[in-house]
PDB file of C-alpha atoms and ligand atoms in Angstrom:
ATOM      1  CA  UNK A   1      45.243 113.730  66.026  1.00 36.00           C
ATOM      2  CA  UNK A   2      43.412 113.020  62.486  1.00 37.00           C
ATOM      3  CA  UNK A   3      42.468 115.143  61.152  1.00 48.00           C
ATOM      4  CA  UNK A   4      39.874 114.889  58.669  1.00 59.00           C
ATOM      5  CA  UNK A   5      36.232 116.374  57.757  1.00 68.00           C
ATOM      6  CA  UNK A   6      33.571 114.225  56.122  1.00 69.00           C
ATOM      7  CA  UNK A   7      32.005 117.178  54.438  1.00 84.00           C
ATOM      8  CA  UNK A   8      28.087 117.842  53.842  1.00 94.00           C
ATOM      9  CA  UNK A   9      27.254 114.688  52.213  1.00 97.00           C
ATOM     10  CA  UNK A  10      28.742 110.851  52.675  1.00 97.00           C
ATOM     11  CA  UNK A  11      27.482 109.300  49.283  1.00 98.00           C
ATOM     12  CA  UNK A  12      26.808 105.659  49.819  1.00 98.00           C
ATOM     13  CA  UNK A  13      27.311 102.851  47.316  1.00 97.00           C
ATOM     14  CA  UNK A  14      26.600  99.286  48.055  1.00 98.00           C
ATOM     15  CA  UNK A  15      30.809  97.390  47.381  1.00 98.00           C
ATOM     16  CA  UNK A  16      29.456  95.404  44.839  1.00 98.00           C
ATOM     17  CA  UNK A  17      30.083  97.163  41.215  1.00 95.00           C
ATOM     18  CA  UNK A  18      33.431  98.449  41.284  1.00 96.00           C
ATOM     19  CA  UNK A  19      32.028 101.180  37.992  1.00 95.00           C
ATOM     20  CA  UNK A  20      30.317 102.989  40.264  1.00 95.00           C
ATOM     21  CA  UNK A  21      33.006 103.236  43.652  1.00 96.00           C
ATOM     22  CA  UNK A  22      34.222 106.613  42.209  1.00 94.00           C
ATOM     23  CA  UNK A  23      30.511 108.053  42.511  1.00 94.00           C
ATOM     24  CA  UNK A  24      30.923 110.325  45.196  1.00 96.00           C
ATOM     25  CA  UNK A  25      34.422 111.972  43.623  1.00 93.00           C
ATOM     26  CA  UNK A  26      31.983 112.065  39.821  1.00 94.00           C
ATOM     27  CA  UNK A  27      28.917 114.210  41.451  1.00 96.00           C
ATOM     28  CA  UNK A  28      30.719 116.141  44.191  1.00 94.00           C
ATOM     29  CA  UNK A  29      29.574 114.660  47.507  1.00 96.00           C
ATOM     30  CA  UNK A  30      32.242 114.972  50.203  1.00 95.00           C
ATOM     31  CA  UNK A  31      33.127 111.624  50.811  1.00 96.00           C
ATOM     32  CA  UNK A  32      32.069 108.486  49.101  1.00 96.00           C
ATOM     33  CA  UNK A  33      31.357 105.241  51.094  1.00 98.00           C
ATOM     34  CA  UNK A  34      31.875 101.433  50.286  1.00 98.00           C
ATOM     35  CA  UNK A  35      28.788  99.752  52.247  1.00 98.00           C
ATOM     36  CA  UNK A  36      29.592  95.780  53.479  1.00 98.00           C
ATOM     37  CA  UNK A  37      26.231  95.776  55.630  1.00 98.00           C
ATOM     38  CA  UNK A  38      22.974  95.959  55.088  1.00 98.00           C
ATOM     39  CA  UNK A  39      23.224  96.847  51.090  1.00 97.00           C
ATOM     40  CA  UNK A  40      24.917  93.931  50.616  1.00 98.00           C
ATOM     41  CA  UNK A  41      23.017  90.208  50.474  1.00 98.00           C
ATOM     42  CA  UNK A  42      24.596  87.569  53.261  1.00 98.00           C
ATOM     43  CA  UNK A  43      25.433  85.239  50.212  1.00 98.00           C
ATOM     44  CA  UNK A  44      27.559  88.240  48.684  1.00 98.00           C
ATOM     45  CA  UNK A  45      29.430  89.489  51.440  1.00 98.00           C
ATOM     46  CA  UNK A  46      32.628  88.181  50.710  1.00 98.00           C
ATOM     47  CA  UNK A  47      32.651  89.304  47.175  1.00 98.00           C
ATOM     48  CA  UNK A  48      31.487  92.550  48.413  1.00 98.00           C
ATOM     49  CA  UNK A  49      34.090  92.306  50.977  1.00 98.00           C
ATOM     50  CA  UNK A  50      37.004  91.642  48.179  1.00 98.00           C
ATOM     51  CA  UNK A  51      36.143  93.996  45.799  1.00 98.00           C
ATOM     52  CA  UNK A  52      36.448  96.585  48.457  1.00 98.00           C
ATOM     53  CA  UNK A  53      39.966  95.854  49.691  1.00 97.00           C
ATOM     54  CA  UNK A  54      40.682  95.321  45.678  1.00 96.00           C
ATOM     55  CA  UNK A  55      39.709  98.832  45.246  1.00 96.00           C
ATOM     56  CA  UNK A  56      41.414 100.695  48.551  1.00 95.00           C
ATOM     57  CA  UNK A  57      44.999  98.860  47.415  1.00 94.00           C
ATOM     58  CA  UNK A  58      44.514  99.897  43.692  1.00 90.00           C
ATOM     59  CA  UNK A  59      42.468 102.952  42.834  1.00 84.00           C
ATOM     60  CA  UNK A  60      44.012 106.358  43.470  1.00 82.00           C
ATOM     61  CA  UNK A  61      41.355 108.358  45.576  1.00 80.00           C
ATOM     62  CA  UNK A  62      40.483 112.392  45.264  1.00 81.00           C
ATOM     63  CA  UNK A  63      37.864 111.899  46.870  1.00 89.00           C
ATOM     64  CA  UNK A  64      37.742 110.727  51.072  1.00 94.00           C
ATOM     65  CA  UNK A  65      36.823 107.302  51.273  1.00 96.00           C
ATOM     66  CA  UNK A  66      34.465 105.512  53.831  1.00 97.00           C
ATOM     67  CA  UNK A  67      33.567 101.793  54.433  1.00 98.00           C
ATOM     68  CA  UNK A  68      30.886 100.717  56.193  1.00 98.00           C
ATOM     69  CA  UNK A  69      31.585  97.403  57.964  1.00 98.00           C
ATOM     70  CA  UNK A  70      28.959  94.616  59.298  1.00 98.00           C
ATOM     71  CA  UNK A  71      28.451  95.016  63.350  1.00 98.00           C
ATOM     72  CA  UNK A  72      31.238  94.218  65.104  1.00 97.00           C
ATOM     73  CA  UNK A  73      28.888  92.051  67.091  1.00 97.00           C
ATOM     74  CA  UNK A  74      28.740  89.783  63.813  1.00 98.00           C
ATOM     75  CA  UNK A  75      30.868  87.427  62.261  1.00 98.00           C
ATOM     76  CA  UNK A  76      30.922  89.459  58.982  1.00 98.00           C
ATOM     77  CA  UNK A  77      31.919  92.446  61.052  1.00 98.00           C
ATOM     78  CA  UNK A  78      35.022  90.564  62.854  1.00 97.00           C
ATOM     79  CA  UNK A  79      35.872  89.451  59.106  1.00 98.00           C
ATOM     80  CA  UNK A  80      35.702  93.273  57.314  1.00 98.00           C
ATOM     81  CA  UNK A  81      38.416  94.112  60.001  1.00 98.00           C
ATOM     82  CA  UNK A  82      40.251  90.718  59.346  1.00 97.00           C
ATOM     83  CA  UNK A  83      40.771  91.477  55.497  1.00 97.00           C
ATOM     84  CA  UNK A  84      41.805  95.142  56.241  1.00 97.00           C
ATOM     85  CA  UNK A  85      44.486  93.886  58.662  1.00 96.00           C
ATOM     86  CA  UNK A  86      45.599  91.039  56.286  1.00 96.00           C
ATOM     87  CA  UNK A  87      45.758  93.371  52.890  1.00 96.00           C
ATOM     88  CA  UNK A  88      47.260  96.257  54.845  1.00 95.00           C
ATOM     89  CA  UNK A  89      44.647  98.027  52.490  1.00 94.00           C
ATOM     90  CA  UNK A  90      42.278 100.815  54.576  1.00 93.00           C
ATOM     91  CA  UNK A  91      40.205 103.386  53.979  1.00 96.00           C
ATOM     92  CA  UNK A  92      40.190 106.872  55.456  1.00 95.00           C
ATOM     93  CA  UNK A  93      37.325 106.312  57.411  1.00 97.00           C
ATOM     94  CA  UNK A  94      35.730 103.278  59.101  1.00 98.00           C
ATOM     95  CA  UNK A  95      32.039 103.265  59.909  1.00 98.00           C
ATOM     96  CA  UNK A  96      30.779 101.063  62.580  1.00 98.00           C
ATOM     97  CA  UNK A  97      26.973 100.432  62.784  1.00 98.00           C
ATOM     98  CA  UNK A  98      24.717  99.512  64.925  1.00 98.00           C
ATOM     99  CA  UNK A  99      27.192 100.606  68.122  1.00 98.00           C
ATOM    100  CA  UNK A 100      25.942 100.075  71.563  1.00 98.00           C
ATOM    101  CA  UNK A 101      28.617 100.626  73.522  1.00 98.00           C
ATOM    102  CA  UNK A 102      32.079 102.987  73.711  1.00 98.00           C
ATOM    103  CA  UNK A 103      33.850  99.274  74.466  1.00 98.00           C
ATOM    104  CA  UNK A 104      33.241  98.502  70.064  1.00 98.00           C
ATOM    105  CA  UNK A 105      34.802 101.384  68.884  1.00 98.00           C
ATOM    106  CA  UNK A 106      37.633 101.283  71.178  1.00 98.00           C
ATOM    107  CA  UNK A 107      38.295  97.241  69.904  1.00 97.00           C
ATOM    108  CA  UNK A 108      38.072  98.823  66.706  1.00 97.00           C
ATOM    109  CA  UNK A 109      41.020 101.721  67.810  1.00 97.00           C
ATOM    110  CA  UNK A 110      42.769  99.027  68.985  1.00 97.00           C
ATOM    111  CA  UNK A 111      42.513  96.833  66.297  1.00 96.00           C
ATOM    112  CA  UNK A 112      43.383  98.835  63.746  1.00 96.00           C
ATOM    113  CA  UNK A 113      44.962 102.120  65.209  1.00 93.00           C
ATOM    114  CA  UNK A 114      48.866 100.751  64.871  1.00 93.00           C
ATOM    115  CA  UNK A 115      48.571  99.286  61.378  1.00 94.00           C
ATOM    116  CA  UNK A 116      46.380 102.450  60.415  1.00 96.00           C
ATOM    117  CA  UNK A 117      46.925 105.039  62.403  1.00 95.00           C
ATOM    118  CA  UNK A 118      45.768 107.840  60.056  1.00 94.00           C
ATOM    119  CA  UNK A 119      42.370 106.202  60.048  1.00 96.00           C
ATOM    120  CA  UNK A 120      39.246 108.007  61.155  1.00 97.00           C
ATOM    121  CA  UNK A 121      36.530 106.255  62.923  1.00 98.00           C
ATOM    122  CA  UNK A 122      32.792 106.914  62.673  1.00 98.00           C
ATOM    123  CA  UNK A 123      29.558 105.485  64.477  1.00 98.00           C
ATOM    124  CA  UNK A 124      25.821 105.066  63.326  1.00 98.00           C
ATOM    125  CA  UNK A 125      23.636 104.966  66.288  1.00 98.00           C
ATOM    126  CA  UNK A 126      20.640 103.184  65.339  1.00 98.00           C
ATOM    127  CA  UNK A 127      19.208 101.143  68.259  1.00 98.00           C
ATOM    128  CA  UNK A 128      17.578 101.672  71.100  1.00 98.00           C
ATOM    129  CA  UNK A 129      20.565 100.898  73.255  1.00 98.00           C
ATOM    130  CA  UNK A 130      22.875 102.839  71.003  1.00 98.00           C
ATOM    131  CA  UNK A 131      20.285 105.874  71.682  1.00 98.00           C
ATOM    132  CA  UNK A 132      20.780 105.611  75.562  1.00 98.00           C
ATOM    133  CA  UNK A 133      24.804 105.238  75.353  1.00 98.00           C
ATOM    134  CA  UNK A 134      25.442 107.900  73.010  1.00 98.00           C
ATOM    135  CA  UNK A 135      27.224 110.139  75.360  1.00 98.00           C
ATOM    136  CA  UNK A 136      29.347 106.873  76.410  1.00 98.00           C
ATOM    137  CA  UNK A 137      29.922 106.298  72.634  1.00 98.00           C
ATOM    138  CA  UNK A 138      30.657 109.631  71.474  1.00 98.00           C
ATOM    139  CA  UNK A 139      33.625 109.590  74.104  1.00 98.00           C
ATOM    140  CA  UNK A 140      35.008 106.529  72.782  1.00 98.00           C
ATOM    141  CA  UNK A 141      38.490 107.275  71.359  1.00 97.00           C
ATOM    142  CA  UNK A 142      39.562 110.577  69.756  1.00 97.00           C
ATOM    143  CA  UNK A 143      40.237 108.720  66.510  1.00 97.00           C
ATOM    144  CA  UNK A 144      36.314 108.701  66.628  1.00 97.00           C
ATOM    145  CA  UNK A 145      35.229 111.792  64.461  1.00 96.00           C
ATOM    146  CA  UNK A 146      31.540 111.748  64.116  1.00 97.00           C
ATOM    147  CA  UNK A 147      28.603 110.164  64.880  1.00 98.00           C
ATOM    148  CA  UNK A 148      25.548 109.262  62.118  1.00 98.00           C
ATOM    149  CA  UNK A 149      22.113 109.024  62.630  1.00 98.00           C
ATOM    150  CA  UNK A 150      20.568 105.707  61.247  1.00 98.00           C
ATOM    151  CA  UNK A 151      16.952 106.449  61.192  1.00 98.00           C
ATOM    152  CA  UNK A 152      15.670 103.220  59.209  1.00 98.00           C
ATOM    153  CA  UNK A 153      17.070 101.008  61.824  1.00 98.00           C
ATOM    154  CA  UNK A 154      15.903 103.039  65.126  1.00 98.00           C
ATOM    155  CA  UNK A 155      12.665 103.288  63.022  1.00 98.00           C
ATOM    156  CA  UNK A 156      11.910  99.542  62.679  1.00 98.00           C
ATOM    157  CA  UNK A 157      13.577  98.385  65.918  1.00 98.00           C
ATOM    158  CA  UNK A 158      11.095 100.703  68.171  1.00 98.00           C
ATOM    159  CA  UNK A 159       8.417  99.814  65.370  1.00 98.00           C
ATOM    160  CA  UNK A 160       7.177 103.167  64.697  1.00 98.00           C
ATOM    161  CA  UNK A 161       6.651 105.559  61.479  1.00 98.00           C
ATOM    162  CA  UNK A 162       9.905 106.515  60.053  1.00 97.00           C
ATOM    163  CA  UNK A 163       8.580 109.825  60.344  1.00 97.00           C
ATOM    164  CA  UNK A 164       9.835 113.252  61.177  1.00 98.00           C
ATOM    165  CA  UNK A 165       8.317 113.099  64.837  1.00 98.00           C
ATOM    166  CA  UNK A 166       9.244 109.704  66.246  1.00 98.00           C
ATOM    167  CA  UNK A 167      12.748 110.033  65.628  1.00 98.00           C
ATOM    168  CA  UNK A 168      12.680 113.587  67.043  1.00 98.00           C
ATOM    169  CA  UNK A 169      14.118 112.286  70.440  1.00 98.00           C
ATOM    170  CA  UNK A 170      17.082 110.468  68.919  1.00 98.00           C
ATOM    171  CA  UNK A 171      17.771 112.638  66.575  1.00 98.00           C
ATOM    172  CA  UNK A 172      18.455 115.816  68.911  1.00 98.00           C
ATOM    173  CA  UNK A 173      20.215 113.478  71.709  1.00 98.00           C
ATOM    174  CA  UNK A 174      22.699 112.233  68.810  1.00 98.00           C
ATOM    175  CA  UNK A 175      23.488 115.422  67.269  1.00 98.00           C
ATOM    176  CA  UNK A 176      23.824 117.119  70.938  1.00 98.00           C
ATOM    177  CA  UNK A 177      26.041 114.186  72.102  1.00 98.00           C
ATOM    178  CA  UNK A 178      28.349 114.490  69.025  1.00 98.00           C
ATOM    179  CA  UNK A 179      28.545 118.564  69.687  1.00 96.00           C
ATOM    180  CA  UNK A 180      29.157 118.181  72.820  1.00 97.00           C
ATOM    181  CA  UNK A 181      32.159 115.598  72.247  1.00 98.00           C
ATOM    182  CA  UNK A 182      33.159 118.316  69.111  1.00 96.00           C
ATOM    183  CA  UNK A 183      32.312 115.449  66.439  1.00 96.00           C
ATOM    184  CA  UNK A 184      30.752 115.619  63.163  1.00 95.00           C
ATOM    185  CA  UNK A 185      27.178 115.256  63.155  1.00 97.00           C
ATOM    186  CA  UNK A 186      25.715 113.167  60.267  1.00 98.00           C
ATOM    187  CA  UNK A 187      21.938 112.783  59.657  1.00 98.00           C
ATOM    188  CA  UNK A 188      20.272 109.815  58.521  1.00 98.00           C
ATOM    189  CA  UNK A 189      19.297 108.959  54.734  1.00 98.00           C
ATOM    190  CA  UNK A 190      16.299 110.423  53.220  1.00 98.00           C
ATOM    191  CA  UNK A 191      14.785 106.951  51.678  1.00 97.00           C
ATOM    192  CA  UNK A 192      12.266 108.308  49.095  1.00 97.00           C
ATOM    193  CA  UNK A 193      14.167 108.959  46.025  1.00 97.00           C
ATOM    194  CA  UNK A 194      11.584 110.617  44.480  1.00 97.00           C
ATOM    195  CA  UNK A 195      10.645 113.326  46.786  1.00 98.00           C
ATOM    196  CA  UNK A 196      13.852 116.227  46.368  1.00 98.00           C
ATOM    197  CA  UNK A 197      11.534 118.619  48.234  1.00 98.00           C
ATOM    198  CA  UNK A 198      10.856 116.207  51.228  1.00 98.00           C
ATOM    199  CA  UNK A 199      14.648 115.429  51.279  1.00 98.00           C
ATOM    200  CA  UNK A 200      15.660 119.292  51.166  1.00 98.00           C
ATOM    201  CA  UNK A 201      13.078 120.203  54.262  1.00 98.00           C
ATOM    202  CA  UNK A 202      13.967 116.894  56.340  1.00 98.00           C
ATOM    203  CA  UNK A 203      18.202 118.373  55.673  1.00 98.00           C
ATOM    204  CA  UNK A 204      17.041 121.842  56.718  1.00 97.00           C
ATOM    205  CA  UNK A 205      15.194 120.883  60.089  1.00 98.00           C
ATOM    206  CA  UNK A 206      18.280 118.545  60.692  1.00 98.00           C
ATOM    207  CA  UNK A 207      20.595 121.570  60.412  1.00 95.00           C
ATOM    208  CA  UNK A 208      18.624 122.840  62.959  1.00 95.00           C
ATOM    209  CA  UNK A 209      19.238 120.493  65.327  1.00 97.00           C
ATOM    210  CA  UNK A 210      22.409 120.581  64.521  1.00 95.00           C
ATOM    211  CA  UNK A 211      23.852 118.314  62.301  1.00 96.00           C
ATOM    212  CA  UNK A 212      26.616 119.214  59.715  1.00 93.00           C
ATOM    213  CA  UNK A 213      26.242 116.696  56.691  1.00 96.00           C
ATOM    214  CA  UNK A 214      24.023 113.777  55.786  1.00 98.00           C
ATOM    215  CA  UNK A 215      24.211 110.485  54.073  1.00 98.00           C
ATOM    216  CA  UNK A 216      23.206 110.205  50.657  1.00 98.00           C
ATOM    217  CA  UNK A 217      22.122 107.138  48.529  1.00 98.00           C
ATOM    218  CA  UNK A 218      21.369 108.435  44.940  1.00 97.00           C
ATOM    219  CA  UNK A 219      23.801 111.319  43.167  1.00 97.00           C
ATOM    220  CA  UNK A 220      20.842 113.701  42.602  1.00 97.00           C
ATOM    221  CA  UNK A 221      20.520 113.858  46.670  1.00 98.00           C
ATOM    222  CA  UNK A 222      24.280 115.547  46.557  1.00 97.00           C
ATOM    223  CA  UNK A 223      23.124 118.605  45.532  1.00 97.00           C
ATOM    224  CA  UNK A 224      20.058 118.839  47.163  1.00 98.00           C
ATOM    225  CA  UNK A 225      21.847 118.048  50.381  1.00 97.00           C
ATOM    226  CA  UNK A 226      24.269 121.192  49.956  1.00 96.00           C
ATOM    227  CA  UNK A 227      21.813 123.757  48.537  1.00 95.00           C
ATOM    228  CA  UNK A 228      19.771 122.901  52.143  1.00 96.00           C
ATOM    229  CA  UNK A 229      22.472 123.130  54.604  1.00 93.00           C
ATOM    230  CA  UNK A 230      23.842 126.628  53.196  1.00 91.00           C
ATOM    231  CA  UNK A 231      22.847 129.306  54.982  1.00 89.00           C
ATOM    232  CA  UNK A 232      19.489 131.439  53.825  1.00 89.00           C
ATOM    233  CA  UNK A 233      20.905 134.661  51.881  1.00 90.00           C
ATOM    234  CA  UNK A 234      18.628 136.651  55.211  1.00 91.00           C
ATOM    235  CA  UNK A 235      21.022 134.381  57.638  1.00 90.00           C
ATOM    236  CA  UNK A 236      24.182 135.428  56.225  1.00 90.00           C
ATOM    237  CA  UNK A 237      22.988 139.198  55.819  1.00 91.00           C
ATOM    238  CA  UNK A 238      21.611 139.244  59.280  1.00 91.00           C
ATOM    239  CA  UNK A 239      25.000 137.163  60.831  1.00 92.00           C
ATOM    240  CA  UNK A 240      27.310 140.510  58.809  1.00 92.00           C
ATOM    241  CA  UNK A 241      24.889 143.504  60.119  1.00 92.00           C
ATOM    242  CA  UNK A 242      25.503 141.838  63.564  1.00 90.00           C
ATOM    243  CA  UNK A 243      29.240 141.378  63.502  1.00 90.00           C
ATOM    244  CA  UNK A 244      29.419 144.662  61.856  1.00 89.00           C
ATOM    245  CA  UNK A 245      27.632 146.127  64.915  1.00 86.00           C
ATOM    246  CA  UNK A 246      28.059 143.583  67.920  1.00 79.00           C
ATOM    247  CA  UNK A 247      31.618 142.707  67.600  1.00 78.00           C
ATOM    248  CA  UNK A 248      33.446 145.323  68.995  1.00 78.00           C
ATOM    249  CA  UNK A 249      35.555 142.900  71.293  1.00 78.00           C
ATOM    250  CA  UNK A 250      33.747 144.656  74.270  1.00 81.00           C
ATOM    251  CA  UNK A 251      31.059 141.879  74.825  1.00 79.00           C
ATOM    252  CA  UNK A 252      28.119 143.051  76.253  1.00 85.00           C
ATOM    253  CA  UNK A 253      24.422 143.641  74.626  1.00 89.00           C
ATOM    254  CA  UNK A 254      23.675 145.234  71.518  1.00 88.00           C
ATOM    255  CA  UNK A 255      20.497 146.056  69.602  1.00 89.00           C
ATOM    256  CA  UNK A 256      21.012 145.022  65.732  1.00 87.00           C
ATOM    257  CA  UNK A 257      17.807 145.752  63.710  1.00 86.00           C
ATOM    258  CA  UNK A 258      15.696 145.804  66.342  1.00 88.00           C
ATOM    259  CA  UNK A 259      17.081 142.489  68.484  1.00 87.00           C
ATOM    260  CA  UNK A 260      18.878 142.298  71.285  1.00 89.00           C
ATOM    261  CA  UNK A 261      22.367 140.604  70.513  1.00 91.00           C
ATOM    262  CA  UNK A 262      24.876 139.556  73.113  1.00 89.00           C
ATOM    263  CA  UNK A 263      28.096 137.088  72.977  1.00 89.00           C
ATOM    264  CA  UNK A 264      25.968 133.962  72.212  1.00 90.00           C
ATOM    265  CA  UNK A 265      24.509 135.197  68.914  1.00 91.00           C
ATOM    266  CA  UNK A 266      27.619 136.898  67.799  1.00 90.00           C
ATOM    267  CA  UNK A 267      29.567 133.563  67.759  1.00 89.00           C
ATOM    268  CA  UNK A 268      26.276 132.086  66.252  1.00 90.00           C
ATOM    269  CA  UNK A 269      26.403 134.855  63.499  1.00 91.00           C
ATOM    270  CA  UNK A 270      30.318 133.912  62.956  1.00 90.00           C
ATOM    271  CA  UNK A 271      29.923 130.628  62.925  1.00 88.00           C
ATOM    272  CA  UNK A 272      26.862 131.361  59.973  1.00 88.00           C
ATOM    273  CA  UNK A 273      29.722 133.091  58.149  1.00 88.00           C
ATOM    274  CA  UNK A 274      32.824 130.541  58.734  1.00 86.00           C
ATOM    275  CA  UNK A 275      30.116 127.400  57.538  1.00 81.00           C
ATOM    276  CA  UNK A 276      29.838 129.356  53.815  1.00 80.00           C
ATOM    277  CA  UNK A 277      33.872 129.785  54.177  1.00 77.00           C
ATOM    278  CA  UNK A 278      34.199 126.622  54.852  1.00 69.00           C
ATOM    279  CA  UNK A 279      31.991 125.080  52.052  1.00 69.00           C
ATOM    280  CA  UNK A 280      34.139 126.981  49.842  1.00 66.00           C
ATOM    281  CA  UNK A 281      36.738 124.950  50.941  1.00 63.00           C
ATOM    282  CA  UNK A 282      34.632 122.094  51.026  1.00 57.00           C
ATOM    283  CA  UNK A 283      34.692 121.969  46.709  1.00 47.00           C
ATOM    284  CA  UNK A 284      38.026 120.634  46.144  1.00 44.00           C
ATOM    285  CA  UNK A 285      36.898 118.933  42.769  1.00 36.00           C
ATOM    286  CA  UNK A 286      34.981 120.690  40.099  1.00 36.00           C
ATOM    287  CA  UNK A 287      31.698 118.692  38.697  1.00 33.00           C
ATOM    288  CA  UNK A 288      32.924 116.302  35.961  1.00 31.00           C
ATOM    289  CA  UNK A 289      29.265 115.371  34.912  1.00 34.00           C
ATOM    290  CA  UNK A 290      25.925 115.705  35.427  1.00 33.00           C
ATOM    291  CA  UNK A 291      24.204 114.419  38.660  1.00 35.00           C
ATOM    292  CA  UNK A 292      23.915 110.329  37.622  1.00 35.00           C
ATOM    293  CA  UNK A 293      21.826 108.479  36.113  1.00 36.00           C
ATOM    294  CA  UNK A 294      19.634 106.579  38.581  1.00 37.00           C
ATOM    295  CA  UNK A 295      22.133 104.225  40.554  1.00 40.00           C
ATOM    296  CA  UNK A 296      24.298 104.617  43.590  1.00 39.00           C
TER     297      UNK A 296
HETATM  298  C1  GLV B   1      21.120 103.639  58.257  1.00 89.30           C
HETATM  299  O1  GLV B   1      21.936 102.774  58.437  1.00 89.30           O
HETATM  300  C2  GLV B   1      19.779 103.540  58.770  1.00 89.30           C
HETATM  301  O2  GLV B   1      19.475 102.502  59.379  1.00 89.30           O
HETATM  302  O3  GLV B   1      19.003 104.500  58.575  1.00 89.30           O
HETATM  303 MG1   MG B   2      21.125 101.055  59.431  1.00 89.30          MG
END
């Protein structure tokens, strides 16, 4: 079984200036990403495309390491999985967009499970049909770890607002598929660089439904990112008076400060107390600079 956590934030750089591949490691995201799809022109794919595998065979990583590949329903795509195959270079985690169906990420198992087989496998679902298959999809293969919410995409494809609202409905199914299957839950990027605040309340509603992590496309999101998905210092007060009160291994109904708490809300208020454990453990690498400098 891999095992392997992609952390709060998946910091995403486009594979085409090697200076800035070590990003995510530099600001403290989780887990950095080397994008081959829609960052990258058509005309500069295959550079994109060899600087990548030049960088998995060479540079020694602290950091976990993502690639987005094109579709796997594209030429491009069937040629991202050709180079990794011929270099024998991979990363820890492929990320397969645009999936429709269970039957892509299972090709991709397949494909790349015996030369690989440490690799972790993630899918964006970001179309329509992607939307309706999820639960399909998020059954796929165990090597498949988590499932990301591509909001841009799903946004232009239905041709409505990429607004909070109409991607309410794909949003909830994807996160509650990818619980369900006990994946990792990624939200979408939050596009408008210039809005922290907007970014911070879209991460805390999508906590709420949820998801675990987000994607990030500028360093100054990193922080942002973490700051919303830690519990409220009234969550993690609330989640100790209950355990201190509720959890007496009996089970059964208690009243903590005036609510009534039973099993369900004691393994919520546990699971409020393991996430700040676990982001703990989530900070491998002390900050070696400031948050960037405008680029991704
Ligand atoms: C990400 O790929 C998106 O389409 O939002
Ligand atoms: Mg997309």
């Amino acid at each position: 079984m891999v095992t392997f956590t992609p952390g709060r934030t998946v910091l995403v750089t486009p594979a085409l200036d090697p200076c800035r591949f070590d990003k995510a490691e530099v600001v403290g995201a989780d887990m950095g990403q080397l994008d081959l799809e829609d960052g990258v022109p058509p005309a500069l794919k295959g550079e994109a495309r060899r600087l990548a595998i030049d960088y998995l065979r060479h540079a020694p990583r602290r950091c976990p390491m993502s690639v987005r590949i094109n579709s796997l329903r594209t030429a491009d795509g069937l040629r991202d999985v050709l180079a990794m195959l011929d270099s024998g270079a991979g990363p820890d985690v492929i990320v397969i967009p645009k999936v429709e169906s269970p039957i892509e990420v299972r090709q991709l198992d397949e494909l790349l499970g015996g030369r690989f087989p440490e690799l972790a496998l993630m899918a964006i679902i970001e179309t329509p049909k992607g939307v309706s298959a999820v639960d399909d999809i998020a059954a796929a293969t165990p090597r498949l770890r988590g499932l990301i919410f591509g909001a841009a995409d799903l946004s232009s494809q239905l041709g409505v607002p990429l607004t909070w609202e109409p991607m309410l409905y794909a949003r909830s199914r994807i996160a509650m598929a990818a619980i369900g299957a006990g994946l990792h839950a990624i939200d979408s990027p939050f596009f408008d660089l210039q809005n922290p605040a907007g970014l911070e309340e879209e991460t805390r509603r999508a906590r709420a439904l949820g998801f675990t992590g987000k994607i990030v496309i500028h360093p100054e999101q990193v922080r942002v990112v973490h700051d919303a998905l830690r519990p409220s210092a009234q969550m993690v007060d609330q989640a100790r008076r209950v355990l201190a009160q509720a959890d007496d291994g009996k089970g059964g109904i208690h009243v903590v400060s005036g609510n009534m708490i039973g099993p369900p809300l004691v393994a919520a208020a546990r699971r409020v107390l393991a996430s700040i454990e676990i982001e703990q453990a989530l900070i491998p690498i002390p900050l070696r600079t400031g948050s960037g400098s405008g680029d991704t």
